[in-house]
PDB file of C-alpha atoms in Angstrom:
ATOM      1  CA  UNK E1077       0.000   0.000   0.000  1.00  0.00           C
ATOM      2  CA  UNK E1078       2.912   2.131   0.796  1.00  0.00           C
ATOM      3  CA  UNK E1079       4.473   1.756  -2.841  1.00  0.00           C
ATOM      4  CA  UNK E1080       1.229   2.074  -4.413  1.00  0.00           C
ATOM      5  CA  UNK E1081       1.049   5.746  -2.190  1.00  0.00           C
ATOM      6  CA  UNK E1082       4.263   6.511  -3.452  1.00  0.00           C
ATOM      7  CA  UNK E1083       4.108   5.957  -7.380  1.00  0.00           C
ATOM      8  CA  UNK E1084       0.872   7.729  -7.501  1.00  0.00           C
ATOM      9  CA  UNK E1085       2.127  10.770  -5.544  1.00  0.00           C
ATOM     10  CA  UNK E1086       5.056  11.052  -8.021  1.00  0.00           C
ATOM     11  CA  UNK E1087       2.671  10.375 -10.882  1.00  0.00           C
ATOM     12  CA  UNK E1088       0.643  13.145  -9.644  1.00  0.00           C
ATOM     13  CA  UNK E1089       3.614  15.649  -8.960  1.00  0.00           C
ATOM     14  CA  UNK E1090       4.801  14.397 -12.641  1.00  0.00           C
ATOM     15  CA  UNK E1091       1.775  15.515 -14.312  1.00  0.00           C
ATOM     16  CA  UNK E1092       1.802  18.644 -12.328  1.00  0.00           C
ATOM     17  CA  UNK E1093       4.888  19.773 -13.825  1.00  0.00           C
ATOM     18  CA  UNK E1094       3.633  18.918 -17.276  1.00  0.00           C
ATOM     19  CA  UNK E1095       1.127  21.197 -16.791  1.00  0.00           C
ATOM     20  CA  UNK E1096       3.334  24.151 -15.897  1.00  0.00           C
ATOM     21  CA  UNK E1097       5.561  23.062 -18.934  1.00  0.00           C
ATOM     22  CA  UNK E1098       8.206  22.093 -16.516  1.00  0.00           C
ATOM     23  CA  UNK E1099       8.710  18.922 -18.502  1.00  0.00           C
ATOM     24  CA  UNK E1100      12.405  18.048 -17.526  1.00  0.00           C
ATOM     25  CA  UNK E1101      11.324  17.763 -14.066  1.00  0.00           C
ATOM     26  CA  UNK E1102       8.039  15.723 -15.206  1.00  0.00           C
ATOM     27  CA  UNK E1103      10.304  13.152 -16.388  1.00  0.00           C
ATOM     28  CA  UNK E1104      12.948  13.155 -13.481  1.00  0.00           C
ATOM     29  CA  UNK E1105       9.397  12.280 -11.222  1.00  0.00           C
ATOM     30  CA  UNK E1106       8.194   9.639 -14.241  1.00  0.00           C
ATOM     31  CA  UNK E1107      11.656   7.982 -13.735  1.00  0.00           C
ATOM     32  CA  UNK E1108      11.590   7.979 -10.043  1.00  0.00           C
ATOM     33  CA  UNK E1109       8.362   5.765 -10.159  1.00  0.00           C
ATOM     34  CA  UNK E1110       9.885   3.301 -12.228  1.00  0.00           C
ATOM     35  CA  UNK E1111      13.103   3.391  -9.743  1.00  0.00           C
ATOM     36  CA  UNK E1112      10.446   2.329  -7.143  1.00  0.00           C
ATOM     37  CA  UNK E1113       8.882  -0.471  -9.251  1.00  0.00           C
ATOM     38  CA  UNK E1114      10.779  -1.653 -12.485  1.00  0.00           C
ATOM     39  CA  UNK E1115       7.563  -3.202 -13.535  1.00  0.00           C
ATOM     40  CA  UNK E1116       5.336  -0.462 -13.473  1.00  0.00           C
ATOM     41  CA  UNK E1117       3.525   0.076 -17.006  1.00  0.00           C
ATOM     42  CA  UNK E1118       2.187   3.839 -16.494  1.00  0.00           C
ATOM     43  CA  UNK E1119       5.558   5.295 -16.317  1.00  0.00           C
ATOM     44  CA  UNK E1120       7.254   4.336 -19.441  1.00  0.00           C
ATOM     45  CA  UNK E1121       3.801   5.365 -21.359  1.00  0.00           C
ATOM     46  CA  UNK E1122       4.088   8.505 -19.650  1.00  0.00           C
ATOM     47  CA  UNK E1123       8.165   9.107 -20.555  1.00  0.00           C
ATOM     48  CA  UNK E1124       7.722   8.203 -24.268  1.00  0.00           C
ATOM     49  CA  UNK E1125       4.610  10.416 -24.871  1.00  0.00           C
ATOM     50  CA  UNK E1126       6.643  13.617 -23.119  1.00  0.00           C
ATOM     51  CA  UNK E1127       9.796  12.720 -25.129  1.00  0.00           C
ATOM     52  CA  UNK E1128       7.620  12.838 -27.942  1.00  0.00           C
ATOM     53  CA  UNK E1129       5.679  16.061 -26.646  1.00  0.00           C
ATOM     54  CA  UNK E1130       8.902  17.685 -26.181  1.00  0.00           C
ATOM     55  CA  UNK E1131      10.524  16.704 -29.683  1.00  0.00           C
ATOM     56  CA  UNK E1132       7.256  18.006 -31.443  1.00  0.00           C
ATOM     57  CA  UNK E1133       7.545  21.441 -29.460  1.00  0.00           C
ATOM     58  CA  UNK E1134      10.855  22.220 -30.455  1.00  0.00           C
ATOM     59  CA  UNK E1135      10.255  21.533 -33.735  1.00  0.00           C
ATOM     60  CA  UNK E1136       7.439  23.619 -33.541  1.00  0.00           C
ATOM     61  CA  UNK E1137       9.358  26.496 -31.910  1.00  0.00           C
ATOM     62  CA  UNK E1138      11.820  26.339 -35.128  1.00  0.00           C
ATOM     63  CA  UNK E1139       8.771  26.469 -37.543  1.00  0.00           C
ATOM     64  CA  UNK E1140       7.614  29.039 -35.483  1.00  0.00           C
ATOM     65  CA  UNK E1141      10.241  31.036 -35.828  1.00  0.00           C
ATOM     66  CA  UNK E1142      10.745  30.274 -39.533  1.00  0.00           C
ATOM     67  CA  UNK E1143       6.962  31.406 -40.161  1.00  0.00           C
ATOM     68  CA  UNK E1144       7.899  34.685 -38.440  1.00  0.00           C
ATOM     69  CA  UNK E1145      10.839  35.420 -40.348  1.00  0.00           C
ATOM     70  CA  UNK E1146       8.986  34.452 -43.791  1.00  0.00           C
ATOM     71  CA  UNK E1147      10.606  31.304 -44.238  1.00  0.00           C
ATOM     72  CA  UNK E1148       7.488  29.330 -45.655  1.00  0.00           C
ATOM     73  CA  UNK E1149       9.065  26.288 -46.887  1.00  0.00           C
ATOM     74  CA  UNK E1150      11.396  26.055 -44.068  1.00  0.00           C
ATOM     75  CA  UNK E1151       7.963  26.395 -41.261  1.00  0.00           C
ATOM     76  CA  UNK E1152       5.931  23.816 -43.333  1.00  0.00           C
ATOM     77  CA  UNK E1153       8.986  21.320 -43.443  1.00  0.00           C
ATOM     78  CA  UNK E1154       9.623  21.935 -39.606  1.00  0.00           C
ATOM     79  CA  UNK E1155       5.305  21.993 -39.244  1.00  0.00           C
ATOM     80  CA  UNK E1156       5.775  18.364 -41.133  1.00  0.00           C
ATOM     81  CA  UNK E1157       8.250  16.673 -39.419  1.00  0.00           C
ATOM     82  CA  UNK E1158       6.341  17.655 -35.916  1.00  0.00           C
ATOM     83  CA  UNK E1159       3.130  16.516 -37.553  1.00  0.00           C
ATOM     84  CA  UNK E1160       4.767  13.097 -38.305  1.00  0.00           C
ATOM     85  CA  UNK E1161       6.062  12.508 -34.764  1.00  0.00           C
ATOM     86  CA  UNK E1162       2.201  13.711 -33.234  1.00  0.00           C
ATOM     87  CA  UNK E1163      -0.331  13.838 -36.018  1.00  0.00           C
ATOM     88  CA  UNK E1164      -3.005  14.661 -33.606  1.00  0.00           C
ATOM     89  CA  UNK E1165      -1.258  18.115 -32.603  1.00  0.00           C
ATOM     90  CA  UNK E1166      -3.775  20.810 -32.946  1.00  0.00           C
ATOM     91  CA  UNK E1167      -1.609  23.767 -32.459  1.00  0.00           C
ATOM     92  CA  UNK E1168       0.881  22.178 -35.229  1.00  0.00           C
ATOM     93  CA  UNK E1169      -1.995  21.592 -37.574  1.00  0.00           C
ATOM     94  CA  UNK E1170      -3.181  25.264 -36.985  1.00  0.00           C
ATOM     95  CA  UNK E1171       0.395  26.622 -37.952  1.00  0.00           C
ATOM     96  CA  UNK E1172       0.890  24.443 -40.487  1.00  0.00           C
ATOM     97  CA  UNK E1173      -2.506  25.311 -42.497  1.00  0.00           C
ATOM     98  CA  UNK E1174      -1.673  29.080 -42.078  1.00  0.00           C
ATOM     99  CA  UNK E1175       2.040  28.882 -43.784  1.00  0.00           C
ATOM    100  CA  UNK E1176      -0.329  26.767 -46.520  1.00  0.00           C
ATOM    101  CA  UNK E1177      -2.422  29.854 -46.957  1.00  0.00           C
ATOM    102  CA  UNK E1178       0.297  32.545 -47.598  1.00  0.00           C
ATOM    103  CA  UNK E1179       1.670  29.592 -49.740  1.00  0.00           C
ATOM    104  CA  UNK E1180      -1.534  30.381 -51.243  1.00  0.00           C
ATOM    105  CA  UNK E1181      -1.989  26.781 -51.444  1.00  0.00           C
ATOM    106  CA  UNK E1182      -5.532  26.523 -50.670  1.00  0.00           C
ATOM    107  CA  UNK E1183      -5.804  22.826 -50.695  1.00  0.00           C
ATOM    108  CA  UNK E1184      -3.038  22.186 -48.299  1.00  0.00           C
ATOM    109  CA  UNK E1185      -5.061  24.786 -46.036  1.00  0.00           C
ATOM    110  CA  UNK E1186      -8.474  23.145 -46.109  1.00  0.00           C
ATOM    111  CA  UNK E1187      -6.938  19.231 -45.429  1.00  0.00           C
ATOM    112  CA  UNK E1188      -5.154  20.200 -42.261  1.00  0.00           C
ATOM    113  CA  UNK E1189      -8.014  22.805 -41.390  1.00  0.00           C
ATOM    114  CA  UNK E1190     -10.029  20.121 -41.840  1.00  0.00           C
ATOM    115  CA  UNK E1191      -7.717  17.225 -40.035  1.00  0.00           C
ATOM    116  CA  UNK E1192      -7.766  19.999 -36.670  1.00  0.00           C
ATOM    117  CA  UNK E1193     -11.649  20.632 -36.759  1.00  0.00           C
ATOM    118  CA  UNK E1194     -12.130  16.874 -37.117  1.00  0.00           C
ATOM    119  CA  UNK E1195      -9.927  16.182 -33.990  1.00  0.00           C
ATOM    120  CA  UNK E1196     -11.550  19.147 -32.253  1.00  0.00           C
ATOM    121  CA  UNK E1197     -14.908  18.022 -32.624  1.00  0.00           C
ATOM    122  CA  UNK E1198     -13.894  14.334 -31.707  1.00  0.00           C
ATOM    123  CA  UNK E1199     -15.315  13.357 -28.400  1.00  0.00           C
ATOM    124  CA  UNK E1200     -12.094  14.511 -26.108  1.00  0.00           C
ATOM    125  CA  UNK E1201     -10.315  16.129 -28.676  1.00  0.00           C
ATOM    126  CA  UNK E1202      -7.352  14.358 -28.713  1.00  0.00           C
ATOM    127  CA  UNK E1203      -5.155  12.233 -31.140  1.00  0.00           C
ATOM    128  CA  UNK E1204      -6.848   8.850 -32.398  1.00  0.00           C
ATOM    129  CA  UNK E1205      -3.051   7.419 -31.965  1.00  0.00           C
ATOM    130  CA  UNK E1206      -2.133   4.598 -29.401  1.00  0.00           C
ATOM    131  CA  UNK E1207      -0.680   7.605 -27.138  1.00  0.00           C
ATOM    132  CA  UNK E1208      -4.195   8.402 -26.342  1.00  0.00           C
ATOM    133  CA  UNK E1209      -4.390   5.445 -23.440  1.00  0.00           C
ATOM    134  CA  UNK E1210      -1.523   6.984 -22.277  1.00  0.00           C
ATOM    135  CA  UNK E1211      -2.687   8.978 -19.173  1.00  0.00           C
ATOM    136  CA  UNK E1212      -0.598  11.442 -19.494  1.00  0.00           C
ATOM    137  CA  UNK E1213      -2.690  12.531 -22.582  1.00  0.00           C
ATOM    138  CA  UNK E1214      -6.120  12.531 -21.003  1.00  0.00           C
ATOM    139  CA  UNK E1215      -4.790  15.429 -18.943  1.00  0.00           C
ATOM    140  CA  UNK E1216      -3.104  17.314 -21.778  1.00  0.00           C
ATOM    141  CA  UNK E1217      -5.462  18.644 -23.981  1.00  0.00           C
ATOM    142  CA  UNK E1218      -7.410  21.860 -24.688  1.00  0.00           C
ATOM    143  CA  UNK E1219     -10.109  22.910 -22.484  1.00  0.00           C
ATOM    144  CA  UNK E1220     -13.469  23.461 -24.234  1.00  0.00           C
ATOM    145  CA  UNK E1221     -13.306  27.662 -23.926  1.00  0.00           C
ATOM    146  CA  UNK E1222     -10.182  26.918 -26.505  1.00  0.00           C
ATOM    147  CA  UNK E1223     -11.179  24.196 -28.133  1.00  0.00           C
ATOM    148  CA  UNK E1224     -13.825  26.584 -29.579  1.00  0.00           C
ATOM    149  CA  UNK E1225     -11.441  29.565 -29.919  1.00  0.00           C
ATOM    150  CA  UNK E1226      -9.294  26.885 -32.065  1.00  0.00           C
ATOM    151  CA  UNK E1227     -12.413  25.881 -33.916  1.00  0.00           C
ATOM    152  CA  UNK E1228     -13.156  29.945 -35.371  1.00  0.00           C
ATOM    153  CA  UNK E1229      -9.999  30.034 -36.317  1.00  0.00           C
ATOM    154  CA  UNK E1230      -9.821  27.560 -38.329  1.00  0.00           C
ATOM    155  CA  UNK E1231     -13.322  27.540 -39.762  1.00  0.00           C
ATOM    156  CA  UNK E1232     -11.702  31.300 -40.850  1.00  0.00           C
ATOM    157  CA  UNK E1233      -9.153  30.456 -41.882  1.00  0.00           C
ATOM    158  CA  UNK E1234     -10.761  27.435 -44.551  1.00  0.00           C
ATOM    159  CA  UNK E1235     -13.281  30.026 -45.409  1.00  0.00           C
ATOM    160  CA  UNK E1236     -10.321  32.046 -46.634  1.00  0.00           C
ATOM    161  CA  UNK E1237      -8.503  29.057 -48.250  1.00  0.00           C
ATOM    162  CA  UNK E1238     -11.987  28.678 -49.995  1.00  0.00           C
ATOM    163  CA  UNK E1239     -12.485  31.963 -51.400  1.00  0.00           C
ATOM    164  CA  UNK E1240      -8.946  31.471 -53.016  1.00  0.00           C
ATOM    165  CA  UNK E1241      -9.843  29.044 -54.969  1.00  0.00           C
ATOM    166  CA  UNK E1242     -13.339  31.246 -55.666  1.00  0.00           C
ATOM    167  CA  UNK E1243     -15.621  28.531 -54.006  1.00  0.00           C
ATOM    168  CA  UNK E1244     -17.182  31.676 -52.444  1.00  0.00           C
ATOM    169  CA  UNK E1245     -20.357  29.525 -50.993  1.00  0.00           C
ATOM    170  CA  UNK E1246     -18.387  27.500 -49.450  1.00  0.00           C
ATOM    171  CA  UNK E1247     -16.776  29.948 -47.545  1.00  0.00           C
ATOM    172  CA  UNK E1248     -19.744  31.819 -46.513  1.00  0.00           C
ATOM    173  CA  UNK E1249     -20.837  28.700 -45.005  1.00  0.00           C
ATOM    174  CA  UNK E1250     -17.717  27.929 -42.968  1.00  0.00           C
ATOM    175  CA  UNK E1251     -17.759  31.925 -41.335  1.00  0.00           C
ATOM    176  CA  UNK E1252     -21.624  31.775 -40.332  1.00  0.00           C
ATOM    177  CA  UNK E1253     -20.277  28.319 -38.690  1.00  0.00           C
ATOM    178  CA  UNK E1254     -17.588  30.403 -36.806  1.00  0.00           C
ATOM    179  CA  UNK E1255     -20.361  32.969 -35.822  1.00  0.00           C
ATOM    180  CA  UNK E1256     -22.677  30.336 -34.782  1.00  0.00           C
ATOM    181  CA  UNK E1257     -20.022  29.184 -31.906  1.00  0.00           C
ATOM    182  CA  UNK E1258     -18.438  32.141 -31.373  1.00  0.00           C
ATOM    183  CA  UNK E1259     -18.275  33.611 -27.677  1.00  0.00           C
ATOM    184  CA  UNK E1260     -20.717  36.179 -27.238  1.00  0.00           C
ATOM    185  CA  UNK E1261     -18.280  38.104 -25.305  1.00  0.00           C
ATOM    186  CA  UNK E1262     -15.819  38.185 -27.818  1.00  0.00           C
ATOM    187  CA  UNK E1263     -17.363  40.845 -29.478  1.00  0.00           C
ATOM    188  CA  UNK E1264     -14.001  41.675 -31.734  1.00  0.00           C
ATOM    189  CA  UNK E1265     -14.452  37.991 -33.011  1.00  0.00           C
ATOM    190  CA  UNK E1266     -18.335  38.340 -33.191  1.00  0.00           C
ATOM    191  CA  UNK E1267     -18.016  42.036 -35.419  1.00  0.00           C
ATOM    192  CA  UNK E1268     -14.972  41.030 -37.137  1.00  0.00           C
ATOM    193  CA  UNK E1269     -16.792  37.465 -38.649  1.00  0.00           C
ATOM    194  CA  UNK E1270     -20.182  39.612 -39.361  1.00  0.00           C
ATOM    195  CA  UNK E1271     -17.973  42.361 -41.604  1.00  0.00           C
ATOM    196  CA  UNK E1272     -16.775  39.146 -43.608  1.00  0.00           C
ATOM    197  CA  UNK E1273     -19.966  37.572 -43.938  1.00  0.00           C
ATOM    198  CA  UNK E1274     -21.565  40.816 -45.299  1.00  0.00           C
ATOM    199  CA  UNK E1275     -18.585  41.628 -47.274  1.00  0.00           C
ATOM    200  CA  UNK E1276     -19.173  37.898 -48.848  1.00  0.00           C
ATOM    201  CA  UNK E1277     -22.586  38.107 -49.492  1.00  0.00           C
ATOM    202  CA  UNK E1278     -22.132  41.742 -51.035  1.00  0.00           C
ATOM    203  CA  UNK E1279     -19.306  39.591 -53.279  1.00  0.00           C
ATOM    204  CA  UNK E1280     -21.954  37.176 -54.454  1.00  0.00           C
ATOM    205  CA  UNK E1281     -24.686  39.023 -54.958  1.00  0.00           C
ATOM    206  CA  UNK E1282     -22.715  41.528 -57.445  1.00  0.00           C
ATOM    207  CA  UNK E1283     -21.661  38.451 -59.358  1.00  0.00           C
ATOM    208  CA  UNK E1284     -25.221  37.335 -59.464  1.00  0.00           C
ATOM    209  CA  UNK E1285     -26.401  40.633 -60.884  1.00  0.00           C
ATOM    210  CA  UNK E1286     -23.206  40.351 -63.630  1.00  0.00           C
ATOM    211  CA  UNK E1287     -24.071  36.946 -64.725  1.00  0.00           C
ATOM    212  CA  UNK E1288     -28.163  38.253 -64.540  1.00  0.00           C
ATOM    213  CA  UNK E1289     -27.010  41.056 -67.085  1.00  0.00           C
ATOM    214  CA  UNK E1290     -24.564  38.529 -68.987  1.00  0.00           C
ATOM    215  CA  UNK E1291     -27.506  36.641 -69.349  1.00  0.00           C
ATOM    216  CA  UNK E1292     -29.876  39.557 -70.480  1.00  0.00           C
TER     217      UNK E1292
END
């Protein structure tokens, strides 16, 4: 009973530090359980999926910085390689679709737009990857206040990936979805969406009046 106190004490502490981002000292705690008990199966699980966690956020801190500097190619190579180590990061997805859209690769946007609101709108929002038994991962995702900031983002950002490649419908539809679960007090969000929705509609219905006149 006394061991069983112990690991889950350390386990605890562990994931408390992951939590503040002090990972290093996550994994010194991780590694003290398994000092205590060789056998225990948590641990190890826990270790691999920080390693991992860790890799992915430098190499997100290098696309980062790449974006920033107007590296594209350099970001989305550095936004791949994270990708491939955790394809169920959000925040990597997110950065990744928005060096796709000053690409102006519109395609590239929309799948990883697409790949982060599908994850987002999964049950817990997390990876569908063999880390997510890890428990370690039930604690470390987004809470639902930014699970729906992440969701107008990227429903704006699509819509814009969609009106480059003139599917203006299409992106109409995916701002009134931001507006529709956007915070009502956000009201820079709320006035910001509404301008683009009225500027889109404006859009479409001078091109219907064009193609009425075409027509004529």
């Amino acid at each position: 009973a006394r061991l069983l106190f112990q690991k889950k004490l350390l386990t605890t502490l562990g994931m408390a530090y992951c939590l503040k981002t002090e990972n290093d000292k996550a994994l010194e705690l991780f590694n003290s359980v398994l000092q205590l008990d060789k056998n225990d199966h948590d641990a190890p699980r826990n270790m691999r999926y920080l390693e991992t966690l860790m890799e992915v956020a430098d190499l997100k801190a290098k696309a980062d910085k790449n974006f920033s500097m107007g590296s594209l190619e350099e970001a989305k190579e550095n936004y791949s390689k994270a990708e491939k180590l955790d394809p169920g990061h959000i925040q990597v997805l997110m950065n990744r679709s928005a060096v796709c859209l000053a690409m102006h690769d519109s395609a590239a946007c929309s799948k990883d737009c697409d790949t982060a609101i599908d994850l987002l709108s999964s049950s817990k929002g997390k990876p569908k990857s063999d880390s997510s038994a890890c428990a370690l991962a039930n604690i470390l995702h987004p809470t639902p206040c930014t699970k729906r900031k992440w969701q107008v983002i990227l429903l704006c950002r699509r819509s814009a990936a969609k009106q480059l490649s003139n599917d203006l419908r299409g992106a109409l539809a995916d701002l009134e979805l931001a507006k529709g679960i956007t915070s009502n007090d956000d009201d820079v969000a709320v006035e910001s969406i509404a301008k683009d929705i009225d500027d889109l509609k404006a859009k479409l219905n001078s091109i219907k009046t064009q193609d009425t006149i075409t027509n004529s």
